[in-house]
Amino acid sequence: MEETSLRKRREDEKSIQSIEHKTTNLQKELGLFSGICIIVGTIIGSGIFISPKSVLSNMEAVGPCLIVWAACGILATLGALCYAELGTMITKSGGEYPYLMEAFGPIPAYLFSWTSLFVIKPSSFAIICLSFSEYVSAPFYSGCNPPQVVIKLLAAAAILLITTVNALSVRLGSYVQNVFTAAKMVIVVVIIISGIVLLAQGNTRNFENSFEGTKLSLGAIGLAFYNGLWAYDGWNQLNYITEELRNPFRNLPLGIIIGIPLVTGCYILMNVSYFTVMTATELLQSQAVAVTFGDRVLYPASWVVPLFVAFSTLGAANGTCFTAGRLVYVAGREGHMLKVLSYVSVKRLTPAPAIIFYGIIAIIYIIPGDINSLVNYFSFAAWLFYGLTIFGLVVMRFTRKELKRPIKVPIFIPILVTLLSVFLVLAPIISQPAWEYLYCVLFMLSGLIFYFLFVYYKFGWAQKISKPLTMHLQMLMEVVPAEEAPE
C-alpha cells in the first residue's frame, strides 16, 4: 500500500514538473498563414491613409511620389530578406535585440532595447491608435475637428483593449489579427478595384505631365522616405516572434517573400486610385485621403471607408503590440530589463508583464502626442538601428562563419541597405536640422547610464529594490520565470 502511494506521489510530481516546464516557455502556435497575416496586418495600418499627403508634399508631383512608394517597398523587401537570414541563423525572438547581441555585444543590444522600449515601439503604437481615434471620432464632428481630449481618450481605450487581448492569449491575439487583416483587405481591395474601373473609364488626366514641378533635394527625399517607410513599417515584425513560429526555417522567409511584395503592390495601386479622383492639390488639402476618395466614389455607401479604416488601424496596433511585447520579454530574459518582464503567465502562456508594461508606456506617449512629430521621431530612431542590425549581418559573415545559414542573401544586399539607412538617418538632419533629432540621440545615449548602473555593475541597492518588486508582481499576476527558449 505504501509502495503504491509512493509510486502515485512520484507520478504526480513528474506530472506537475511537466506542466511547469510547459508553462514557462512560449509555445509554437503560429503557422505560415498567421505569419503572413502578422506582416500584412502590421504593415497595412494607418500609414497608407496618412502618409500619401506627406510623401506628396515632399515630392511635389505625382510621378516622383509613386516612385518613392515603389522604392520604399523595394527597400523594405531587401531589408526583410536580410532579416530572413538573421532570423534563420539566430532563431530567438526579440527581433534586432539578439542579432545586435551576437554581432556587437551587449551595449548596442541594450541601447536598442532601451530605445525600442521607450521610443520606437510605443511611439508607433501611439501613432496608430491616435490615427484610429481620429477616423472613429470624425463622423461625430462633421464640419470641425474632433476635440483633442476625445481623440486621446479613444486612443487610450484602444491601447487598453489591445493590450488586454494580447495579455490574455496568444491564440486570441492571433485570431484578432487574422480577422482584422481580412477586414482591412476588404477596404484595400475596394479602393484598388474602384481605381482600376475609373482608369478604364479614362480618368487619367491627373497622370499627365506627372513629373512637372518637381523640386528635389536630399532633405525632401529623406523626409518623403521617412513617411513612405512609416507606412511600410512592420516588414521586420515576424522576426520578433521566431520562437513561436512553427518551422521557422520555412515559414519565416516564405512569410516575408509573400507578405511584403503583396503590400507593395497594394500601396502603389491605392495611390494610383487616389490620383484618379483627386489632383495633387486636392489630395494635399484633404483632411483624410481615404474618406475623400470614398465620398467621391462610393457615395451613398461612403460610410464604409472610415469603418474599415478603423479596422485597419486596430489590426496594425494589435500586430505591433503582439510583437513588441516579445522584445521586452527577451530583454528581461537577458537581464537588460526588470526580471519580471521576462516572466510568462502560468494560465495564459503569454509574456503578460512585458505586454502590460509596453501598453503603459504607449499611453504616456499619447498625452502630448502629435502624429507628424512622432513619425519623424520614430523613423529616425528606427532606421538608425535597422541599419546597424543589417550592418551586423555583414560583420558576422566574417566573425561568425561557424553559424549555420539556412538562408544566405548575396552580400551586396545588406551592404546596399546599410548605405541607404545611413542616407535616411543623415539626409534630413543635414538639410533640415531639428531639435527632435538631437533629443532622440541624447535619450538613446542616456541608456548607457542605466546599463552600467543596473546591468553591468549590478549595484546592491538596485537589486534590493527590484527583488521584492519582482516577487510582489509575480504573485499578483500569477507569472513564473521563463526558461531559455530552445534555439
Short mmCIF file of C-alpha atoms in Angstrom, two decimals, residues 16-444:
data_model
loop_
_atom_site.label_atom_id
_atom_site.label_comp_id
_atom_site.label_asym_id
_atom_site.label_seq_id
_atom_site.Cartn_x
_atom_site.Cartn_y
_atom_site.Cartn_z
CA ILE A 16 3.50 18.75 -12.10
CA GLN A 17 7.09 19.20 -13.33
CA SER A 18 5.94 18.50 -16.87
CA ILE A 19 3.17 21.09 -16.60
CA GLU A 20 5.51 23.65 -15.04
CA HIS A 21 8.06 23.14 -17.81
CA LYS A 22 5.36 23.61 -20.41
CA THR A 23 4.10 26.82 -18.88
CA THR A 24 7.49 28.52 -18.72
CA ASN A 25 8.08 28.64 -22.48
CA LEU A 26 6.34 30.49 -25.29
CA GLN A 27 4.59 27.89 -27.45
CA LYS A 28 4.97 27.37 -31.22
CA GLU A 29 1.39 28.10 -32.23
CA LEU A 30 1.79 30.30 -35.34
CA GLY A 31 1.83 28.86 -38.86
CA LEU A 32 2.60 30.38 -42.27
CA PHE A 33 -0.85 31.94 -42.74
CA SER A 34 -0.73 33.62 -39.32
CA GLY A 35 2.81 34.81 -40.09
CA ILE A 36 1.70 36.41 -43.37
CA CYS A 37 -1.28 37.97 -41.58
CA ILE A 38 1.05 39.47 -38.96
CA ILE A 39 3.26 41.01 -41.68
CA VAL A 40 0.39 42.27 -43.86
CA GLY A 41 -1.77 43.20 -40.87
CA THR A 42 1.02 45.12 -39.14
CA ILE A 43 2.24 46.95 -42.26
CA ILE A 44 -1.17 47.92 -43.65
CA GLY A 45 -2.49 50.09 -40.88
CA SER A 46 -2.72 53.83 -40.55
CA GLY A 47 0.25 54.61 -42.82
CA ILE A 48 -1.41 54.25 -46.22
CA PHE A 49 -4.24 56.53 -45.05
CA ILE A 50 -1.93 59.21 -43.57
CA SER A 51 1.39 59.14 -45.45
CA PRO A 52 0.23 59.88 -49.05
CA LYS A 53 -0.14 63.57 -48.18
CA SER A 54 3.29 63.78 -46.55
CA VAL A 55 5.06 61.92 -49.36
CA LEU A 56 3.39 64.11 -51.99
CA SER A 57 4.14 67.35 -50.10
CA ASN A 58 7.86 66.50 -50.19
CA MET A 59 7.94 65.24 -53.80
CA GLU A 60 5.53 67.93 -55.13
CA ALA A 61 4.44 65.82 -58.13
CA VAL A 62 2.56 62.59 -58.84
CA GLY A 63 5.35 60.76 -60.72
CA PRO A 64 8.11 61.08 -58.08
CA CYS A 65 5.51 60.29 -55.40
CA LEU A 66 4.68 56.91 -56.98
CA ILE A 67 8.41 56.19 -57.47
CA VAL A 68 9.01 56.79 -53.74
CA TRP A 69 6.22 54.36 -52.81
CA ALA A 70 7.73 51.67 -55.08
CA ALA A 71 11.26 52.37 -53.82
CA CYS A 72 10.12 52.11 -50.20
CA GLY A 73 8.60 48.70 -50.97
CA ILE A 74 11.84 47.52 -52.59
CA LEU A 75 13.90 48.76 -49.62
CA ALA A 76 11.54 47.06 -47.15
CA THR A 77 11.78 43.79 -49.13
CA LEU A 78 15.60 43.92 -49.27
CA GLY A 79 15.74 44.67 -45.54
CA ALA A 80 13.35 41.81 -44.78
CA LEU A 81 15.48 39.39 -46.84
CA CYS A 82 18.47 40.35 -44.71
CA TYR A 83 16.35 39.77 -41.62
CA ALA A 84 15.33 36.37 -43.01
CA GLU A 85 18.99 35.32 -42.95
CA LEU A 86 19.39 36.70 -39.44
CA GLY A 87 16.17 35.08 -38.22
CA THR A 88 17.06 31.60 -39.50
CA MET A 89 20.66 31.94 -38.33
CA ILE A 90 19.75 33.16 -34.81
CA THR A 91 16.38 31.61 -34.01
CA LYS A 92 15.47 33.74 -31.00
CA SER A 93 12.53 36.07 -30.53
CA GLY A 94 13.15 39.76 -29.97
CA GLY A 95 13.94 40.96 -33.49
CA GLU A 96 17.05 43.15 -33.64
CA TYR A 97 17.98 42.55 -30.00
CA PRO A 98 19.56 39.06 -30.27
CA TYR A 99 21.15 39.95 -33.64
CA LEU A 100 22.89 43.01 -32.20
CA MET A 101 23.93 40.95 -29.19
CA GLU A 102 25.61 38.34 -31.41
CA ALA A 103 27.21 40.89 -33.75
CA PHE A 104 28.36 43.68 -31.44
CA GLY A 105 27.85 42.57 -27.84
CA PRO A 106 25.59 43.71 -25.01
CA ILE A 107 25.92 47.52 -25.17
CA PRO A 108 24.41 48.08 -28.67
CA ALA A 109 21.81 45.41 -27.89
CA TYR A 110 20.90 47.15 -24.66
CA LEU A 111 20.70 50.56 -26.32
CA PHE A 112 18.38 49.08 -28.93
CA SER A 113 16.11 47.51 -26.31
CA TRP A 114 16.18 50.76 -24.35
CA THR A 115 15.33 52.90 -27.40
CA SER A 116 12.82 50.42 -28.75
CA LEU A 117 11.07 50.05 -25.41
CA PHE A 118 10.82 53.78 -24.71
CA VAL A 119 10.79 55.35 -28.22
CA ILE A 120 10.33 53.14 -31.28
CA LYS A 121 7.61 50.67 -30.30
CA PRO A 122 5.42 52.79 -28.00
CA SER A 123 5.55 55.79 -30.36
CA SER A 124 4.47 53.51 -33.22
CA PHE A 125 1.66 52.08 -31.09
CA ALA A 126 0.61 55.61 -30.08
CA ILE A 127 0.61 56.92 -33.69
CA ILE A 128 -1.57 54.04 -34.88
CA CYS A 129 -4.07 54.40 -32.04
CA LEU A 130 -4.23 58.19 -32.47
CA SER A 131 -4.97 57.62 -36.16
CA PHE A 132 -7.69 55.13 -35.21
CA SER A 133 -9.33 57.58 -32.83
CA GLU A 134 -9.25 60.42 -35.41
CA TYR A 135 -11.06 58.29 -38.01
CA VAL A 136 -13.58 56.95 -35.47
CA SER A 137 -14.41 60.36 -33.99
CA ALA A 138 -14.53 62.30 -37.30
CA PRO A 139 -18.13 61.26 -38.29
CA PHE A 140 -19.43 62.61 -34.96
CA TYR A 141 -17.90 66.06 -35.51
CA SER A 142 -18.93 66.85 -39.07
CA GLY A 143 -17.51 70.14 -40.32
CA CYS A 144 -14.98 70.59 -37.50
CA ASN A 145 -12.03 68.85 -35.91
CA PRO A 146 -12.75 66.49 -33.00
CA PRO A 147 -11.55 67.73 -29.58
CA GLN A 148 -8.08 66.51 -28.66
CA VAL A 149 -9.40 65.16 -25.36
CA VAL A 150 -11.83 62.87 -27.21
CA ILE A 151 -9.13 61.69 -29.62
CA LYS A 152 -6.69 60.89 -26.85
CA LEU A 153 -9.25 59.15 -24.64
CA LEU A 154 -10.30 56.93 -27.56
CA ALA A 155 -6.63 56.18 -28.32
CA ALA A 156 -6.04 55.23 -24.66
CA ALA A 157 -9.12 52.97 -24.72
CA ALA A 158 -7.82 51.26 -27.88
CA ILE A 159 -4.41 50.68 -26.24
CA LEU A 160 -6.04 49.18 -23.15
CA LEU A 161 -8.26 46.87 -25.23
CA ILE A 162 -5.44 45.60 -27.45
CA THR A 163 -3.06 45.16 -24.50
CA THR A 164 -5.69 43.12 -22.64
CA VAL A 165 -6.37 40.86 -25.63
CA ASN A 166 -2.67 40.07 -26.17
CA ALA A 167 -2.01 39.53 -22.46
CA LEU A 168 -4.89 37.03 -22.23
CA SER A 169 -3.97 34.62 -25.02
CA VAL A 170 -1.55 34.07 -27.90
CA ARG A 171 -4.30 32.42 -29.91
CA LEU A 172 -6.80 35.18 -29.18
CA GLY A 173 -4.30 37.81 -30.30
CA SER A 174 -3.57 35.76 -33.43
CA TYR A 175 -7.28 35.30 -34.22
CA VAL A 176 -7.94 39.03 -33.74
CA GLN A 177 -5.02 39.73 -36.09
CA ASN A 178 -6.39 37.38 -38.75
CA VAL A 179 -9.90 38.87 -38.56
CA PHE A 180 -8.73 42.50 -38.78
CA THR A 181 -6.32 41.63 -41.59
CA ALA A 182 -9.22 40.18 -43.59
CA ALA A 183 -11.34 43.26 -42.80
CA LYS A 184 -8.67 45.74 -43.84
CA MET A 185 -8.02 43.85 -47.07
CA VAL A 186 -11.69 44.42 -47.94
CA ILE A 187 -11.29 48.23 -47.98
CA VAL A 188 -7.91 47.94 -49.74
CA VAL A 189 -9.49 45.80 -52.48
CA VAL A 190 -12.49 48.16 -52.76
CA ILE A 191 -10.23 51.20 -53.25
CA ILE A 192 -7.98 49.37 -55.75
CA ILE A 193 -10.86 47.98 -57.85
CA SER A 194 -12.60 51.37 -57.84
CA GLY A 195 -9.39 52.99 -59.10
CA ILE A 196 -8.94 50.40 -61.86
CA VAL A 197 -12.53 50.93 -63.01
CA LEU A 198 -12.04 54.71 -63.08
CA LEU A 199 -8.79 54.32 -65.04
CA ALA A 200 -10.56 52.05 -67.53
CA GLN A 201 -13.19 54.79 -67.94
CA GLY A 202 -10.46 57.23 -68.98
CA ASN A 203 -9.80 59.14 -65.74
CA THR A 204 -6.08 59.59 -66.45
CA ARG A 205 -5.82 63.41 -66.59
CA ASN A 206 -4.07 63.62 -63.19
CA PHE A 207 -1.24 61.42 -64.51
CA GLU A 208 -0.45 63.72 -67.43
CA ASN A 209 2.83 65.66 -67.01
CA SER A 210 3.25 63.77 -63.75
CA PHE A 211 6.85 64.97 -63.24
CA GLU A 212 6.13 68.65 -63.86
CA GLY A 213 7.01 70.97 -60.98
CA THR A 214 9.28 68.51 -59.21
CA LYS A 215 11.86 70.19 -56.94
CA LEU A 216 14.04 67.56 -55.35
CA SER A 217 16.57 67.90 -52.54
CA LEU A 218 18.29 65.40 -50.27
CA GLY A 219 16.22 66.55 -47.29
CA ALA A 220 12.93 66.32 -49.19
CA ILE A 221 13.77 62.84 -50.46
CA GLY A 222 14.77 61.73 -46.98
CA LEU A 223 11.56 63.05 -45.39
CA ALA A 224 9.47 61.51 -48.18
CA PHE A 225 11.11 58.16 -47.49
CA TYR A 226 10.53 58.63 -43.76
CA ASN A 227 6.80 58.95 -44.34
CA GLY A 228 6.67 56.23 -47.00
CA LEU A 229 8.67 53.79 -44.89
CA TRP A 230 6.45 54.59 -41.90
CA ALA A 231 3.60 53.09 -43.94
CA TYR A 232 5.78 50.01 -44.59
CA ASP A 233 6.92 49.66 -41.00
CA GLY A 234 6.25 46.13 -39.82
CA TRP A 235 8.36 44.46 -42.51
CA ASN A 236 10.56 43.05 -39.74
CA GLN A 237 7.82 42.07 -37.28
CA LEU A 238 7.94 38.32 -37.90
CA ASN A 239 11.50 38.22 -36.53
CA TYR A 240 10.14 39.26 -33.11
CA ILE A 241 8.20 36.01 -32.71
CA THR A 242 10.60 33.46 -34.24
CA GLU A 243 10.30 31.20 -31.18
CA GLU A 244 6.52 30.98 -31.66
CA LEU A 245 6.62 30.12 -35.38
CA ARG A 246 6.15 26.53 -36.43
CA ASN A 247 9.03 25.50 -38.73
CA PRO A 248 10.68 28.97 -38.77
CA PHE A 249 13.29 27.94 -41.37
CA ARG A 250 10.43 27.60 -43.89
CA ASN A 251 7.72 29.93 -42.61
CA LEU A 252 9.87 32.98 -41.80
CA PRO A 253 11.29 33.54 -45.32
CA LEU A 254 8.06 32.46 -47.01
CA GLY A 255 6.03 34.88 -44.90
CA ILE A 256 8.41 37.70 -45.89
CA ILE A 257 8.55 36.80 -49.61
CA ILE A 258 4.74 36.57 -49.86
CA GLY A 259 3.71 39.33 -47.46
CA ILE A 260 5.85 42.37 -48.36
CA PRO A 261 5.53 42.28 -52.19
CA LEU A 262 1.77 41.89 -51.66
CA VAL A 263 1.73 45.05 -49.55
CA THR A 264 3.93 46.94 -52.06
CA GLY A 265 1.55 46.17 -54.92
CA CYS A 266 -1.43 47.25 -52.81
CA TYR A 267 0.21 50.55 -51.82
CA ILE A 268 1.13 51.55 -55.37
CA LEU A 269 -2.36 50.68 -56.67
CA MET A 270 -4.03 52.55 -53.80
CA ASN A 271 -2.03 55.69 -54.56
CA VAL A 272 -2.94 55.36 -58.23
CA SER A 273 -6.60 55.08 -57.17
CA TYR A 274 -6.32 58.24 -55.05
CA PHE A 275 -4.92 60.18 -58.02
CA THR A 276 -7.71 59.03 -60.34
CA VAL A 277 -10.22 61.13 -58.35
CA MET A 278 -8.00 63.84 -56.81
CA THR A 279 -5.44 66.21 -58.21
CA ALA A 280 -2.21 66.69 -56.29
CA THR A 281 -3.57 69.95 -54.83
CA GLU A 282 -6.85 68.33 -53.77
CA LEU A 283 -5.03 65.42 -52.12
CA LEU A 284 -2.85 67.82 -50.14
CA GLN A 285 -5.95 69.74 -48.98
CA SER A 286 -7.86 66.60 -47.94
CA GLN A 287 -8.26 66.05 -44.21
CA ALA A 288 -8.49 62.27 -44.70
CA VAL A 289 -7.45 60.96 -48.12
CA ALA A 290 -9.38 57.67 -47.96
CA VAL A 291 -12.55 59.41 -46.71
CA THR A 292 -12.39 61.96 -49.55
CA PHE A 293 -11.95 59.08 -52.01
CA GLY A 294 -14.97 57.30 -50.50
CA ASP A 295 -17.16 60.43 -50.62
CA ARG A 296 -16.42 60.88 -54.33
CA VAL A 297 -16.58 57.27 -55.47
CA LEU A 298 -18.66 55.18 -53.04
CA TYR A 299 -21.48 57.58 -52.05
CA PRO A 300 -24.03 56.79 -50.54
CA ALA A 301 -22.02 53.88 -49.08
CA SER A 302 -19.03 56.10 -48.27
CA TRP A 303 -19.52 55.39 -44.54
CA VAL A 304 -17.80 52.04 -45.01
CA VAL A 305 -14.43 53.78 -45.53
CA PRO A 306 -13.92 55.23 -42.01
CA LEU A 307 -15.33 52.00 -40.55
CA PHE A 308 -12.85 49.77 -42.35
CA VAL A 309 -10.00 52.23 -41.82
CA ALA A 310 -10.73 51.86 -38.09
CA PHE A 311 -10.49 48.08 -38.51
CA SER A 312 -7.22 48.54 -40.39
CA THR A 313 -5.62 50.67 -37.71
CA LEU A 314 -6.79 48.36 -34.91
CA GLY A 315 -5.29 45.40 -36.75
CA ALA A 316 -1.97 47.20 -37.15
CA ALA A 317 -1.97 48.20 -33.47
CA ASN A 318 -2.74 44.61 -32.46
CA GLY A 319 0.14 43.27 -34.56
CA THR A 320 2.52 45.87 -33.14
CA CYS A 321 1.52 45.01 -29.56
CA PHE A 322 1.76 41.28 -30.24
CA THR A 323 5.34 41.50 -31.49
CA ALA A 324 6.69 44.35 -29.32
CA GLY A 325 5.77 42.51 -26.13
CA ARG A 326 8.22 39.79 -27.18
CA LEU A 327 11.07 42.29 -27.43
CA VAL A 328 10.51 43.41 -23.83
CA TYR A 329 10.23 39.75 -22.82
CA VAL A 330 13.59 38.83 -24.39
CA ALA A 331 15.32 41.92 -22.96
CA GLY A 332 14.06 40.96 -19.49
CA ARG A 333 15.20 37.37 -20.01
CA GLU A 334 18.71 38.59 -20.86
CA GLY A 335 18.81 40.70 -17.68
CA HIS A 336 18.63 44.03 -19.53
CA MET A 337 15.26 44.98 -18.07
CA LEU A 338 13.41 44.15 -14.85
CA LYS A 339 13.41 40.38 -14.43
CA VAL A 340 9.64 40.29 -14.03
CA LEU A 341 9.29 41.45 -17.64
CA SER A 342 10.67 38.07 -18.76
CA TYR A 343 8.01 36.12 -16.85
CA VAL A 344 5.27 34.13 -18.58
CA SER A 345 1.70 33.82 -17.35
CA VAL A 346 1.06 30.38 -15.85
CA LYS A 347 -2.51 30.20 -17.15
CA ARG A 348 -2.24 32.15 -20.40
CA LEU A 349 1.26 31.22 -21.66
CA THR A 350 1.81 34.86 -22.69
CA PRO A 351 4.53 37.37 -21.68
CA ALA A 352 1.81 39.35 -19.88
CA PRO A 353 4.06 41.62 -17.74
CA ALA A 354 6.01 42.74 -20.84
CA ILE A 355 2.84 43.45 -22.82
CA ILE A 356 1.22 45.41 -19.97
CA PHE A 357 4.38 47.46 -19.39
CA TYR A 358 4.54 48.25 -23.12
CA GLY A 359 0.90 49.41 -23.10
CA ILE A 360 1.54 51.76 -20.18
CA ILE A 361 4.45 53.45 -21.99
CA ALA A 362 2.31 53.85 -25.15
CA ILE A 363 -0.47 55.56 -23.16
CA ILE A 364 2.09 58.05 -21.79
CA TYR A 365 3.08 58.89 -25.39
CA ILE A 366 -0.43 59.86 -26.46
CA ILE A 367 -0.71 62.56 -23.78
CA PRO A 368 1.50 65.13 -25.61
CA GLY A 369 1.37 63.17 -28.88
CA ASP A 370 1.38 64.87 -32.29
CA ILE A 371 1.30 62.42 -35.22
CA ASN A 372 3.74 64.22 -37.55
CA SER A 373 6.42 64.81 -34.91
CA LEU A 374 6.03 61.25 -33.64
CA VAL A 375 6.54 59.86 -37.17
CA ASN A 376 9.84 61.74 -37.61
CA TYR A 377 10.95 60.82 -34.09
CA PHE A 378 10.09 57.18 -34.74
CA SER A 379 11.65 56.93 -38.22
CA PHE A 380 14.98 58.48 -37.25
CA ALA A 381 15.46 56.13 -34.29
CA ALA A 382 14.15 53.07 -36.13
CA TRP A 383 16.35 53.35 -39.21
CA LEU A 384 19.41 54.05 -37.11
CA PHE A 385 19.04 50.59 -35.56
CA TYR A 386 17.74 48.88 -38.71
CA GLY A 387 20.93 49.96 -40.48
CA LEU A 388 23.12 48.88 -37.56
CA THR A 389 21.43 45.47 -37.43
CA ILE A 390 21.88 44.82 -41.15
CA PHE A 391 25.48 46.01 -40.92
CA GLY A 392 25.83 43.38 -38.17
CA LEU A 393 24.86 40.77 -40.78
CA VAL A 394 27.83 41.89 -42.90
CA VAL A 395 30.13 41.79 -39.86
CA MET A 396 29.00 38.26 -38.87
CA ARG A 397 29.80 36.96 -42.37
CA PHE A 398 33.44 37.36 -41.28
CA THR A 399 33.33 36.99 -37.47
CA ARG A 400 30.75 34.20 -37.07
CA LYS A 401 31.41 31.92 -40.02
CA GLU A 402 30.55 28.83 -37.92
CA LEU A 403 26.86 29.76 -37.65
CA LYS A 404 24.52 27.81 -39.91
CA ARG A 405 22.72 29.92 -42.50
CA PRO A 406 19.67 28.14 -43.98
CA ILE A 407 19.10 31.34 -45.98
CA LYS A 408 22.06 33.33 -47.32
CA VAL A 409 21.46 36.54 -49.25
CA PRO A 410 24.09 37.98 -51.63
CA ILE A 411 26.47 40.20 -49.66
CA PHE A 412 25.73 43.28 -51.79
CA ILE A 413 22.13 43.38 -50.47
CA PRO A 414 23.00 44.06 -46.78
CA ILE A 415 25.74 46.49 -47.85
CA LEU A 416 23.26 48.42 -50.05
CA VAL A 417 20.59 48.51 -47.31
CA THR A 418 23.19 49.70 -44.78
CA LEU A 419 24.24 52.59 -47.05
CA LEU A 420 20.60 53.54 -47.68
CA SER A 421 19.98 53.51 -43.93
CA VAL A 422 22.91 55.91 -43.40
CA PHE A 423 21.38 58.21 -46.02
CA LEU A 424 17.95 58.06 -44.37
CA VAL A 425 19.40 58.94 -40.97
CA LEU A 426 21.70 61.77 -42.10
CA ALA A 427 19.89 63.44 -45.02
CA PRO A 428 17.04 65.12 -43.08
CA ILE A 429 19.45 66.24 -40.33
CA ILE A 430 21.91 67.83 -42.78
CA SER A 431 19.32 69.58 -44.96
CA GLN A 432 16.66 70.41 -42.33
CA PRO A 433 18.12 70.24 -38.80
CA ALA A 434 15.58 69.91 -35.99
CA TRP A 435 15.90 69.68 -32.21
CA GLU A 436 13.88 66.45 -32.07
CA TYR A 437 16.77 64.51 -33.67
CA LEU A 438 19.22 65.77 -31.03
CA TYR A 439 16.77 64.92 -28.24
CA CYS A 440 16.38 61.43 -29.68
CA VAL A 441 20.16 60.84 -29.77
CA LEU A 442 20.59 62.14 -26.21
CA PHE A 443 17.79 59.92 -24.95
CA MET A 444 19.32 56.86 -26.65
#
